[in-house]
Amino acid sequence: MDLFILTPQLEPFLNISIPDSTYVCSKFDFDLILPCHGKFDASSLKRTCGKLTITTLACNAVTTSATPPCNASLLHTLRFYSEMRGLVLGVYTEKSKSGNDVSEYTKSFKEIDEKSNGSLSKTLKQTGPFCKSIKQKILWMPVESKVKFDCISVVDLGAKEVTENPHEGVDEKLERVRSSIADGVKALRSTSDFEEIYLDPCHSPQSAAEGANLAVYSYNALKDQSSLRPTSQFHLYEYDAIPKEYVSDFEKGAQLTECQNFARALMDTPANYLTPSIFVKTVTEKFKDANVKLIIRDKEWIESKKMGSFLSVARGSEEEPKFLELHYDGAPDVKKCIALVGKGITFDSGGISLKPSANMDAMRADMGGAACVTGTILAASKLKLKVNVKGFIPLTENMPSGKATKPGDVVYAMNGKSIQVDNTDAEGRLVLADGLCYAQQFEPMVVLDVATLTGAMAVALGGAATGVFSNDDEYWNVLNKAGYVTGDRVWRMPLYDYYKKAVKDSHLADLNNIGKKGREAGSCTAAAFLREFVEPGNKWMHLDIAGVMDCKDETAYNCKGMSGRPTRTLVQFLKGLEGNFAEKE
């Protein structure tokens, strides 16, 4: 590529002012003319563009020259793009000694290459092979090109034939599409602001939409909106004779990520902007056009249901607790349903058993289970899944005060069992206990609770997978398969009777809210505690999402902030059970 850097020293010569975006040169031998207001970093651009020849005029730029490399007629050869259009294209590669060489093009790439009279593939070849540090190439298009895109990001999809690793637990072909498209989108947006970005379906348009939309998530609700970068609208690149189902699959991916990103936004929102009351107000607004019935229960109702375990957590807060119900009937002729219970601690200070101050701010996301349940049911409605789902979300803060529950206090759950509360920071299991009891009154075919429950799960699995405890193999297999498809994995943990003994060892009550073995098997003893509130014969799974609460470096499409995981896996789980609702009862 040949790049000319337009700098402040040229302003008097050309009698123009330098804008904040990119010029494309159509008559001179430059692929791109880039405005530069200060020091120009050539090394970073070379890393992005590959082989690059730079011409510039500036005292503080890469090189200097007394004579401009072009004359005033350059004014008539420049086109300023105020509405940039980008395109992400995939290519398949094979490993060689020099890197990953292109072996095959996608249908989208072939069509664009044909429109460019072969210049796209030729330019790509000139940039050299892909490698570990270069997974995408940025190619700017000349104005006179028949290709109606300003910039193309070409991404490495790896080998076309993928050999699955059974130990990874994901569909690696789909995962490569998500990650590659995410890399391409981020590379494009690192060069300029694109109003529209079109995406190569890469044989999996849903995965392409997921990778793009998840990669650009950012929580900016409380920032100065005038200082934010404009967002990009994503579209499917529809090559000639594209399969009709690709369009609907792409839309499905966009809807799924919209719901996961909604869960992420709930988790990222500071606790003073998302109290229990504000949570239900926010969800009510989001669901105003959804085919979901919302029921908001107040403290008086909670007391009437004898949810003493839940209320014991709420005692220390000035904010009144709420109990939110969400009812989606996608199969109205069938009585059976699936129940989802989400932990809704909108801020967890630990209560009297106060947490250390370091990283306590992250406890605004201790309602991650509630956020994921909300996002899952919203997605079920948007996708019109043929299932019946009921969501149950106990919402409160866990705060210290003169009224707060004290270590050693005894409280009663809805099912009549007494609980010795030896650690008020083990509060999630207390609110879930009553949530589980109430959910089972609707006689669900299976009940799942979702909670950022134990730090021990983060130690055990990190961000690789959600830990799952299940008393039923059939439903576990459906959930495990769902994680394989979405790339958001789950891992089964043990429910041995061994752990039950730890929570039943209580001097004052039927149960103790922490195991008597200290830090040993903390996630397993928490699950054993919850199991005490599942009626015999009822099918149940407990999802501990503490390890996947926030994004780390798991994949290219994860970005800074809370994760909203495993929303897409839960939606896929529901889809996997649609057959159970096919026959009328």
Coordinates of C-alpha atoms in Angstrom, one line a residue:
M1 CA 0.0 0.0 0.0
D2 CA 1.1 3.6 -0.7
L3 CA 0.0 6.0 1.9
F4 CA 0.2 9.8 1.9
I5 CA 0.0 11.6 5.2
L6 CA -1.8 15.0 4.9
T7 CA -0.4 17.2 7.7
P8 CA -0.9 20.8 9.0
Q9 CA 2.1 22.0 7.0
L10 CA 0.1 21.4 3.8
E11 CA -2.9 23.6 4.8
P12 CA -1.5 26.9 3.5
F13 CA -0.2 25.3 0.3
L14 CA -3.5 23.6 -0.5
N15 CA -5.7 26.3 1.1
I16 CA -7.7 23.8 3.0
S17 CA -8.2 22.7 6.6
I18 CA -7.5 19.2 7.6
P19 CA -10.7 17.3 8.7
D20 CA -10.8 14.5 11.3
S21 CA -11.4 11.6 9.0
T22 CA -9.9 10.0 5.9
Y23 CA -9.4 11.1 2.3
V24 CA -9.1 8.6 -0.5
C25 CA -7.0 9.5 -3.6
S26 CA -8.3 8.4 -6.9
K27 CA -5.9 9.9 -9.6
F28 CA -2.5 9.9 -7.9
D29 CA -0.5 6.8 -7.0
F30 CA -1.7 6.7 -3.4
D31 CA -4.1 4.1 -2.0
L32 CA -5.0 6.3 0.9
I33 CA -4.5 9.9 2.0
L34 CA -4.7 10.2 5.8
P35 CA -5.2 13.4 7.8
C36 CA -2.6 13.9 10.5
H37 CA -3.0 16.5 13.3
G38 CA 0.0 15.6 15.3
K39 CA 2.7 12.9 15.6
F40 CA 2.2 10.1 13.2
D41 CA 2.9 6.5 14.4
A42 CA 4.0 4.6 11.3
S43 CA 4.8 1.4 13.2
S44 CA 1.3 0.8 14.4
L45 CA -0.1 1.5 10.9
K46 CA 2.4 -0.9 9.4
R47 CA 1.3 -3.6 11.8
T48 CA -2.3 -3.1 10.7
C49 CA -1.7 -2.8 6.9
G50 CA 1.2 -5.1 6.3
K51 CA 3.5 -3.8 3.5
L52 CA 3.3 -0.1 3.4
T53 CA 5.0 2.8 1.6
I54 CA 4.6 6.2 3.4
T55 CA 5.0 9.7 2.0
T56 CA 4.5 12.6 4.3
L57 CA 5.3 16.3 4.9
A58 CA 5.6 17.3 8.6
C59 CA 8.3 18.4 11.0
N60 CA 7.0 16.0 13.6
A61 CA 6.0 13.1 11.4
V62 CA 7.9 10.3 9.9
T63 CA 10.0 12.2 7.3
T64 CA 10.2 15.8 6.1
S65 CA 10.5 17.4 2.7
A66 CA 10.8 20.9 1.5
T67 CA 8.7 20.3 -1.6
P68 CA 5.2 18.8 -1.3
P69 CA 4.9 15.5 -3.2
C70 CA 1.8 16.8 -5.1
N71 CA 0.3 20.1 -6.2
A72 CA -2.9 22.0 -5.7
S73 CA -4.8 19.9 -8.2
L74 CA -4.8 17.4 -5.4
L75 CA -7.8 19.3 -4.1
H76 CA -9.9 17.9 -7.0
T77 CA -8.7 14.3 -6.5
L78 CA -9.8 14.0 -2.9
R79 CA -13.0 12.6 -1.6
F80 CA -13.9 13.1 2.0
Y81 CA -15.9 10.3 3.6
S82 CA -18.3 11.5 6.2
E83 CA -20.2 8.2 6.1
M84 CA -17.7 5.3 6.1
R85 CA -18.7 1.8 5.0
G86 CA -16.6 -1.1 6.0
L87 CA -16.6 -4.8 5.1
V88 CA -15.2 -7.8 6.9
L89 CA -14.3 -10.7 4.6
G90 CA -13.0 -14.2 5.5
V91 CA -10.3 -16.3 3.9
Y92 CA -9.2 -19.9 4.6
T93 CA -5.6 -20.6 5.2
E94 CA -3.1 -23.4 5.5
K95 CA 0.1 -23.3 7.6
S96 CA 3.4 -22.9 5.9
K97 CA 7.0 -22.0 7.0
S98 CA 6.3 -18.3 6.5
G99 CA 2.9 -18.2 8.3
N100 CA -0.7 -18.9 7.2
D101 CA -1.0 -18.7 3.5
V102 CA -4.4 -18.2 1.8
S103 CA -5.8 -21.5 0.5
E104 CA -9.4 -20.6 -0.4
Y105 CA -11.7 -17.6 -0.5
T106 CA -15.3 -17.4 0.8
K107 CA -18.1 -16.7 -1.6
S108 CA -18.3 -13.1 -0.4
F109 CA -14.6 -12.6 -1.0
K110 CA -14.8 -14.0 -4.5
E111 CA -17.7 -11.7 -5.4
I112 CA -15.9 -8.6 -4.2
D113 CA -12.6 -9.7 -5.8
E114 CA -14.5 -10.1 -9.2
K115 CA -15.9 -6.6 -8.8
S116 CA -12.4 -5.2 -8.2
N117 CA -11.1 -7.0 -11.3
G118 CA -8.9 -9.2 -9.1
S119 CA -7.1 -6.3 -7.4
L120 CA -8.4 -7.4 -3.9
S121 CA -6.8 -10.8 -4.0
K122 CA -3.7 -9.3 -5.6
T123 CA -3.3 -6.7 -2.9
L124 CA -4.0 -9.2 -0.2
K125 CA -1.2 -11.4 -1.6
Q126 CA 1.2 -8.5 -1.6
T127 CA 0.7 -8.0 2.2
G128 CA 2.2 -11.4 2.9
P129 CA 0.9 -14.4 4.9
F130 CA -1.2 -14.2 8.1
C131 CA 0.5 -15.2 11.3
K132 CA -0.2 -15.4 15.0
S133 CA 0.2 -11.7 15.5
I134 CA -1.5 -10.7 12.3
K135 CA -5.0 -12.3 12.1
Q136 CA -6.5 -9.6 9.9
K137 CA -5.4 -7.2 7.1
I138 CA -6.8 -3.7 6.5
L139 CA -7.2 -2.9 2.8
W140 CA -8.5 0.6 1.7
M141 CA -10.3 0.8 -1.6
P142 CA -9.8 3.4 -4.3
V143 CA -12.7 5.7 -5.1
E144 CA -13.1 4.7 -8.7
S145 CA -13.5 1.0 -7.7
K146 CA -16.7 -0.8 -8.3
V147 CA -16.5 -2.0 -4.8
K148 CA -18.8 0.3 -2.8
F149 CA -16.8 0.0 0.5
D150 CA -14.2 2.4 1.8
C151 CA -12.2 -0.2 3.7
I152 CA -12.1 -4.0 3.9
S153 CA -10.8 -6.1 6.8
V154 CA -9.7 -9.5 5.7
V155 CA -9.7 -12.1 8.5
D156 CA -8.0 -15.5 8.8
L157 CA -10.6 -18.2 9.3
G158 CA -8.0 -20.9 9.6
A159 CA -8.3 -24.3 7.8
K160 CA -11.6 -24.9 6.0
E161 CA -11.7 -28.4 7.3
V162 CA -11.7 -28.3 11.1
T163 CA -10.6 -31.2 13.2
E164 CA -12.6 -31.1 16.4
N165 CA -10.9 -31.5 19.7
P166 CA -13.4 -33.4 21.9
H167 CA -11.8 -32.1 25.0
E168 CA -12.5 -28.4 24.2
G169 CA -16.3 -28.8 24.4
V170 CA -17.1 -26.2 21.7
D171 CA -17.9 -26.2 18.0
E172 CA -14.6 -24.9 16.9
K173 CA -15.7 -24.0 13.4
L174 CA -18.5 -21.7 14.7
E175 CA -16.1 -20.3 17.3
R176 CA -13.6 -19.4 14.7
V177 CA -16.2 -17.4 12.8
R178 CA -17.2 -15.5 16.0
S179 CA -13.6 -14.7 16.9
S180 CA -12.4 -13.9 13.4
I181 CA -15.3 -11.6 12.6
A182 CA -14.8 -9.9 16.0
D183 CA -11.1 -9.3 15.2
G184 CA -12.1 -7.9 11.8
V185 CA -14.6 -5.5 13.2
K186 CA -12.3 -4.3 15.9
A187 CA -9.5 -3.7 13.3
L188 CA -11.9 -1.7 11.2
R189 CA -13.0 0.5 14.1
S190 CA -9.4 1.1 15.1
T191 CA -8.8 2.9 11.8
S192 CA -11.9 5.1 11.6
D193 CA -15.5 5.5 12.5
F194 CA -17.7 3.4 10.3
E195 CA -21.4 4.1 10.1
E196 CA -22.0 0.7 8.5
I197 CA -20.1 -2.5 8.6
Y198 CA -21.1 -5.4 6.4
L199 CA -20.1 -8.9 7.5
D200 CA -19.2 -12.0 5.4
P201 CA -21.5 -14.8 6.6
C202 CA -18.5 -17.3 6.5
H203 CA -21.0 -20.2 6.3
S204 CA -22.4 -19.2 9.7
P205 CA -24.2 -15.9 9.6
Q206 CA -25.5 -16.3 13.2
S207 CA -22.0 -16.7 14.5
A208 CA -20.8 -13.7 12.5
A209 CA -23.5 -11.5 14.0
E210 CA -22.7 -12.8 17.5
G211 CA -19.0 -12.1 17.2
A212 CA -19.5 -8.6 15.9
N213 CA -22.2 -7.4 18.3
L214 CA -20.5 -8.9 21.4
A215 CA -17.1 -7.4 20.4
V216 CA -18.3 -3.8 20.4
Y217 CA -20.3 -3.8 23.6
S218 CA -19.4 -0.9 25.9
Y219 CA -21.2 0.5 28.9
N220 CA -21.4 4.2 28.3
A221 CA -24.8 5.2 29.8
L222 CA -23.3 7.6 32.4
K223 CA -20.5 9.1 30.3
D224 CA -20.6 12.4 28.3
Q225 CA -22.5 11.3 25.2
S226 CA -20.9 14.0 23.1
S227 CA -17.5 12.5 23.6
L228 CA -18.4 9.0 22.6
R229 CA -17.5 7.4 19.3
P230 CA -20.4 6.7 17.0
T231 CA -21.7 3.2 16.9
S232 CA -21.5 1.0 13.8
Q233 CA -24.5 -0.7 12.3
F234 CA -23.9 -4.3 11.2
H235 CA -25.4 -5.8 8.1
L236 CA -25.1 -9.2 6.4
Y237 CA -23.2 -9.0 3.1
E238 CA -25.6 -10.7 0.8
Y239 CA -23.6 -12.2 -2.1
D240 CA -25.3 -13.4 -5.2
A241 CA -27.5 -16.5 -4.6
I242 CA -27.0 -16.3 -0.8
P243 CA -29.2 -19.0 0.9
K244 CA -32.4 -17.4 2.2
E245 CA -32.0 -18.8 5.7
Y246 CA -28.8 -16.8 6.1
V247 CA -30.7 -13.6 6.4
S248 CA -32.9 -14.9 9.2
D249 CA -29.9 -16.6 10.9
F250 CA -28.0 -13.4 10.9
E251 CA -31.0 -11.6 12.5
K252 CA -31.2 -14.3 15.1
G253 CA -27.6 -13.8 16.0
A254 CA -28.2 -10.0 16.4
Q255 CA -31.2 -10.6 18.6
L256 CA -29.4 -13.1 20.8
T257 CA -26.5 -10.6 21.4
E258 CA -28.9 -7.8 22.0
C259 CA -30.4 -9.8 24.9
Q260 CA -26.9 -10.8 26.2
N261 CA -25.7 -7.2 26.0
F262 CA -28.9 -6.1 27.9
A263 CA -27.9 -8.5 30.6
R264 CA -24.3 -7.1 30.5
A265 CA -25.6 -3.5 30.8
L266 CA -27.7 -4.5 33.9
M267 CA -24.6 -6.1 35.5
D268 CA -22.4 -3.1 34.7
T269 CA -24.8 -0.5 36.0
P270 CA -23.6 1.0 39.3
A271 CA -25.7 -0.1 42.3
N272 CA -27.0 3.4 43.1
Y273 CA -28.5 3.4 39.5
L274 CA -29.9 -0.1 39.8
T275 CA -31.6 -0.7 43.1
P276 CA -34.2 -3.5 43.3
S277 CA -37.0 -0.9 42.4
I278 CA -35.0 0.5 39.5
F279 CA -34.2 -3.0 38.3
V280 CA -37.9 -3.9 37.9
K281 CA -38.6 -0.5 36.3
T282 CA -35.8 -1.0 33.8
V283 CA -36.9 -4.5 32.9
T284 CA -40.5 -3.4 32.6
E285 CA -39.5 -0.7 30.1
K286 CA -37.4 -3.2 28.1
F287 CA -40.2 -5.8 28.0
K288 CA -43.0 -3.3 27.0
D289 CA -43.2 -4.8 23.5
A290 CA -42.4 -8.4 24.5
N291 CA -44.9 -11.2 24.8
V292 CA -44.0 -11.7 28.5
K293 CA -46.2 -11.1 31.5
L294 CA -44.4 -9.3 34.4
I295 CA -45.6 -9.5 38.0
I296 CA -43.8 -7.3 40.6
R297 CA -44.2 -8.5 44.2
D298 CA -43.5 -6.1 47.1
K299 CA -42.2 -6.7 50.6
E300 CA -45.7 -7.4 52.0
W301 CA -46.2 -10.2 49.5
I302 CA -42.8 -11.6 50.3
E303 CA -43.7 -11.7 54.0
S304 CA -47.0 -13.3 53.3
K305 CA -45.2 -16.2 51.6
K306 CA -43.0 -16.6 54.7
M307 CA -39.8 -16.1 52.7
G308 CA -37.8 -15.6 55.9
S309 CA -34.5 -16.7 54.3
F310 CA -34.8 -14.0 51.6
L311 CA -36.0 -11.3 54.0
S312 CA -33.0 -12.0 56.3
V313 CA -30.7 -10.7 53.6
A314 CA -32.9 -7.6 52.9
R315 CA -33.0 -6.5 56.6
G316 CA -29.8 -4.4 56.5
S317 CA -30.7 -2.3 53.4
E318 CA -32.8 0.9 53.2
E319 CA -33.9 -0.3 49.8
E320 CA -37.1 -2.4 49.8
P321 CA -36.8 -5.9 48.4
K322 CA -38.8 -6.9 45.3
F323 CA -39.7 -10.3 43.8
L324 CA -40.0 -10.2 40.1
E325 CA -41.9 -12.8 38.0
L326 CA -41.6 -13.2 34.2
H327 CA -44.0 -15.5 32.4
Y328 CA -43.5 -16.4 28.8
D329 CA -46.0 -18.8 27.1
G330 CA -44.6 -19.8 23.8
A331 CA -46.6 -23.0 23.9
P332 CA -49.9 -21.8 25.3
D333 CA -51.7 -25.2 24.7
V334 CA -49.3 -27.0 26.9
K335 CA -49.4 -26.8 30.7
K336 CA -45.8 -27.8 31.4
C337 CA -43.1 -25.1 31.9
I338 CA -39.4 -24.6 32.6
A339 CA -38.5 -22.5 35.7
L340 CA -35.5 -20.1 35.9
V341 CA -34.5 -18.6 39.3
G342 CA -32.0 -15.8 39.2
K343 CA -30.0 -14.4 42.1
G344 CA -30.8 -10.7 42.3
I345 CA -28.4 -9.1 44.8
T346 CA -28.1 -5.6 43.3
F347 CA -25.1 -4.9 45.6
D348 CA -23.3 -7.3 47.9
S349 CA -21.2 -5.7 50.6
G350 CA -21.2 -8.9 52.6
G351 CA -23.5 -7.5 55.2
I352 CA -22.1 -7.8 58.8
S353 CA -19.6 -10.3 57.5
L354 CA -18.2 -7.3 55.4
K355 CA -16.1 -8.0 52.3
P356 CA -12.6 -6.5 51.8
S357 CA -12.8 -3.2 50.1
A358 CA -10.6 -4.2 47.2
N359 CA -12.7 -4.9 44.1
M360 CA -16.0 -4.5 46.1
D361 CA -17.2 -2.3 43.3
A362 CA -17.6 -5.4 41.1
M363 CA -20.3 -6.6 43.5
R364 CA -22.7 -4.4 41.6
A365 CA -22.9 -7.4 39.3
D366 CA -23.9 -9.9 42.0
M367 CA -27.3 -9.8 40.3
G368 CA -25.7 -11.5 37.3
G369 CA -28.1 -14.5 37.7
A370 CA -31.1 -12.2 37.6
A371 CA -29.7 -10.3 34.5
C372 CA -29.1 -13.6 32.6
V373 CA -32.6 -14.9 33.4
T374 CA -34.0 -11.6 32.2
G375 CA -32.0 -11.7 29.0
T376 CA -32.8 -15.3 28.4
I377 CA -36.6 -14.8 28.6
L378 CA -36.4 -11.7 26.5
A379 CA -34.6 -13.7 23.8
A380 CA -37.1 -16.5 24.0
S381 CA -39.8 -13.9 23.3
K382 CA -37.9 -12.3 20.5
L383 CA -37.2 -15.6 18.8
K384 CA -40.7 -16.9 19.5
L385 CA -39.4 -20.1 21.0
K386 CA -42.2 -22.7 21.4
V387 CA -41.6 -23.3 25.1
N388 CA -43.2 -22.0 28.4
V389 CA -40.7 -20.3 30.7
K390 CA -41.2 -18.7 34.1
G391 CA -38.6 -16.6 35.7
F392 CA -38.4 -15.9 39.4
I393 CA -36.0 -13.1 40.6
P394 CA -35.6 -12.2 44.3
L395 CA -34.1 -8.7 44.4
T396 CA -32.4 -7.0 47.3
E397 CA -29.2 -5.4 48.6
N398 CA -26.9 -7.1 51.2
M399 CA -25.9 -4.3 53.5
P400 CA -24.7 -3.9 57.1
S401 CA -26.8 -1.8 59.5
G402 CA -28.3 -2.0 63.0
K403 CA -31.1 -4.0 61.6
A404 CA -29.0 -6.4 59.5
T405 CA -28.9 -10.2 60.2
K406 CA -26.0 -11.1 62.5
P407 CA -23.7 -14.1 62.3
G408 CA -25.4 -16.8 64.4
D409 CA -28.9 -15.7 63.8
V410 CA -31.5 -18.3 62.8
V411 CA -34.1 -17.8 60.1
Y412 CA -36.8 -19.9 58.5
A413 CA -37.1 -20.5 54.7
M414 CA -40.4 -20.8 52.9
N415 CA -40.4 -24.6 53.2
G416 CA -40.1 -24.4 57.0
K417 CA -36.5 -25.4 57.3
S418 CA -34.4 -23.4 59.8
I419 CA -31.1 -21.9 58.8
Q420 CA -28.2 -20.9 61.0
V421 CA -26.6 -17.9 59.3
D422 CA -23.0 -18.1 60.3
N423 CA -21.7 -15.9 57.4
T424 CA -23.9 -13.1 56.1
D425 CA -21.7 -12.9 53.0
A426 CA -23.1 -16.3 52.0
E427 CA -26.3 -14.6 51.2
G428 CA -27.0 -15.7 47.6
R429 CA -28.0 -19.2 48.7
L430 CA -30.4 -17.7 51.2
V431 CA -32.4 -15.7 48.6
L432 CA -32.2 -18.6 46.1
A433 CA -33.6 -21.0 48.8
D434 CA -36.9 -19.2 48.9
G435 CA -36.8 -18.6 45.1
L436 CA -36.5 -22.3 44.5
C437 CA -39.3 -23.1 46.9
Y438 CA -41.7 -20.7 45.2
A439 CA -40.7 -21.8 41.7
Q440 CA -41.6 -25.4 42.4
Q441 CA -45.2 -24.5 43.2
F442 CA -45.7 -24.1 39.5
E443 CA -44.7 -27.8 39.0
P444 CA -42.0 -27.1 36.3
M445 CA -40.5 -30.0 34.3
V446 CA -37.1 -28.7 35.4
V447 CA -35.9 -25.7 37.5
L448 CA -32.6 -24.0 36.9
D449 CA -31.1 -21.5 39.3
V450 CA -28.4 -19.1 38.0
A451 CA -26.2 -17.2 40.4
T452 CA -22.8 -15.6 41.0
L453 CA -22.6 -17.7 44.0
T454 CA -19.1 -18.6 45.1
G455 CA -15.6 -17.3 44.6
A456 CA -14.5 -21.0 44.8
M457 CA -16.1 -21.5 41.3
A458 CA -13.9 -18.8 39.9
V459 CA -10.9 -20.5 41.5
A460 CA -11.9 -23.9 40.1
L461 CA -12.9 -23.0 36.5
G462 CA -11.8 -19.4 35.9
G463 CA -13.6 -17.9 33.0
A464 CA -13.5 -21.0 30.8
A465 CA -17.0 -22.4 31.7
T466 CA -20.0 -22.1 34.0
G467 CA -20.0 -24.7 36.8
V468 CA -23.2 -26.8 36.8
F469 CA -24.6 -29.1 39.5
S470 CA -27.4 -31.3 38.2
N471 CA -29.6 -34.1 39.7
D472 CA -30.7 -35.2 36.2
D473 CA -28.5 -36.5 33.4
E474 CA -31.0 -35.9 30.6
Y475 CA -31.3 -32.1 31.2
W476 CA -27.6 -31.8 31.9
N477 CA -26.9 -33.3 28.4
V478 CA -29.2 -30.8 26.8
L479 CA -27.4 -27.9 28.6
N480 CA -24.0 -29.3 27.8
K481 CA -24.9 -29.6 24.1
A482 CA -26.2 -26.0 24.2
G483 CA -22.8 -24.8 25.5
Y484 CA -21.0 -26.7 22.7
V485 CA -23.1 -24.9 20.0
T486 CA -22.8 -21.4 21.5
G487 CA -19.2 -21.6 22.6
D488 CA -20.2 -20.5 26.1
R489 CA -19.4 -23.8 27.8
V490 CA -20.6 -25.5 31.0
W491 CA -18.8 -28.0 33.2
R492 CA -20.5 -30.5 35.5
M493 CA -19.6 -30.5 39.1
P494 CA -20.3 -33.2 41.8
L495 CA -23.4 -33.4 44.0
Y496 CA -22.1 -36.1 46.4
D497 CA -23.9 -36.7 49.7
Y498 CA -20.4 -36.1 51.2
Y499 CA -21.1 -32.3 50.8
K500 CA -24.5 -32.5 52.4
K501 CA -23.0 -33.4 55.8
A502 CA -21.2 -30.1 55.8
V503 CA -24.3 -28.0 55.6
K504 CA -26.3 -30.1 58.0
D505 CA -23.8 -29.8 60.8
S506 CA -25.5 -27.0 62.7
H507 CA -25.7 -26.5 66.4
L508 CA -28.8 -24.2 66.3
A509 CA -30.8 -25.1 63.2
D510 CA -31.6 -27.6 60.5
L511 CA -28.9 -26.2 58.2
N512 CA -25.9 -24.0 58.3
N513 CA -25.4 -21.5 55.4
I514 CA -21.7 -22.3 55.2
G515 CA -20.0 -25.6 55.3
K516 CA -18.1 -26.7 58.4
K517 CA -15.0 -27.6 56.4
G518 CA -14.1 -23.9 55.8
R519 CA -12.8 -23.1 52.3
E520 CA -12.8 -26.7 51.2
A521 CA -15.1 -27.4 48.3
G522 CA -17.0 -24.1 48.7
S523 CA -19.0 -24.4 45.5
C524 CA -20.0 -28.0 46.2
T525 CA -21.2 -27.2 49.7
A526 CA -23.2 -24.2 48.4
A527 CA -24.9 -26.5 45.9
A528 CA -25.6 -29.1 48.6
F529 CA -27.3 -26.3 50.6
L530 CA -29.5 -25.4 47.7
R531 CA -30.4 -29.0 47.1
E532 CA -32.1 -29.0 50.5
F533 CA -34.8 -26.7 49.0
V534 CA -35.5 -29.0 46.0
E535 CA -38.4 -31.4 46.6
P536 CA -37.6 -35.1 46.1
G537 CA -38.2 -36.2 42.6
N538 CA -38.0 -32.7 41.1
K539 CA -35.4 -32.1 38.4
W540 CA -33.0 -29.3 39.1
M541 CA -29.7 -27.7 37.9
H542 CA -27.7 -25.1 39.7
L543 CA -25.5 -22.8 37.6
D544 CA -22.7 -21.0 39.4
I545 CA -21.6 -18.2 37.2
A546 CA -19.1 -16.5 39.5
G547 CA -16.2 -17.4 37.3
V548 CA -17.7 -16.0 34.1
M549 CA -19.2 -12.9 35.7
D550 CA -16.9 -10.5 33.9
C551 CA -14.9 -10.7 30.7
K552 CA -11.2 -11.5 30.8
D553 CA -9.3 -12.8 27.7
E554 CA -11.4 -15.9 26.9
T555 CA -12.2 -15.0 23.3
A556 CA -11.7 -12.2 20.8
Y557 CA -15.4 -11.2 21.0
N558 CA -15.2 -10.7 24.8
C559 CA -14.5 -7.1 25.7
K560 CA -14.1 -5.0 28.8
G561 CA -17.0 -5.2 31.3
M562 CA -19.4 -7.7 32.6
S563 CA -20.2 -10.7 30.4
G564 CA -23.9 -11.6 30.5
R565 CA -22.9 -15.2 30.4
P566 CA -24.3 -17.8 29.9
T567 CA -27.4 -16.1 28.4
R568 CA -27.0 -17.5 24.9
T569 CA -26.4 -21.0 26.3
L570 CA -29.6 -20.8 28.3
V571 CA -31.5 -19.7 25.2
Q572 CA -30.1 -22.6 23.2
F573 CA -31.0 -24.9 26.1
L574 CA -34.6 -23.7 25.8
K575 CA -34.6 -24.3 22.1
G576 CA -33.3 -27.8 22.7
L577 CA -36.4 -28.5 24.7
E578 CA -38.9 -27.3 22.2
G579 CA -39.8 -30.9 21.2
N580 CA -41.1 -31.5 24.8
F581 CA -43.8 -28.9 24.1
A582 CA -44.8 -30.2 20.7
E583 CA -47.6 -32.4 21.8
K584 CA -50.8 -31.1 23.5
E585 CA -51.5 -32.5 26.9

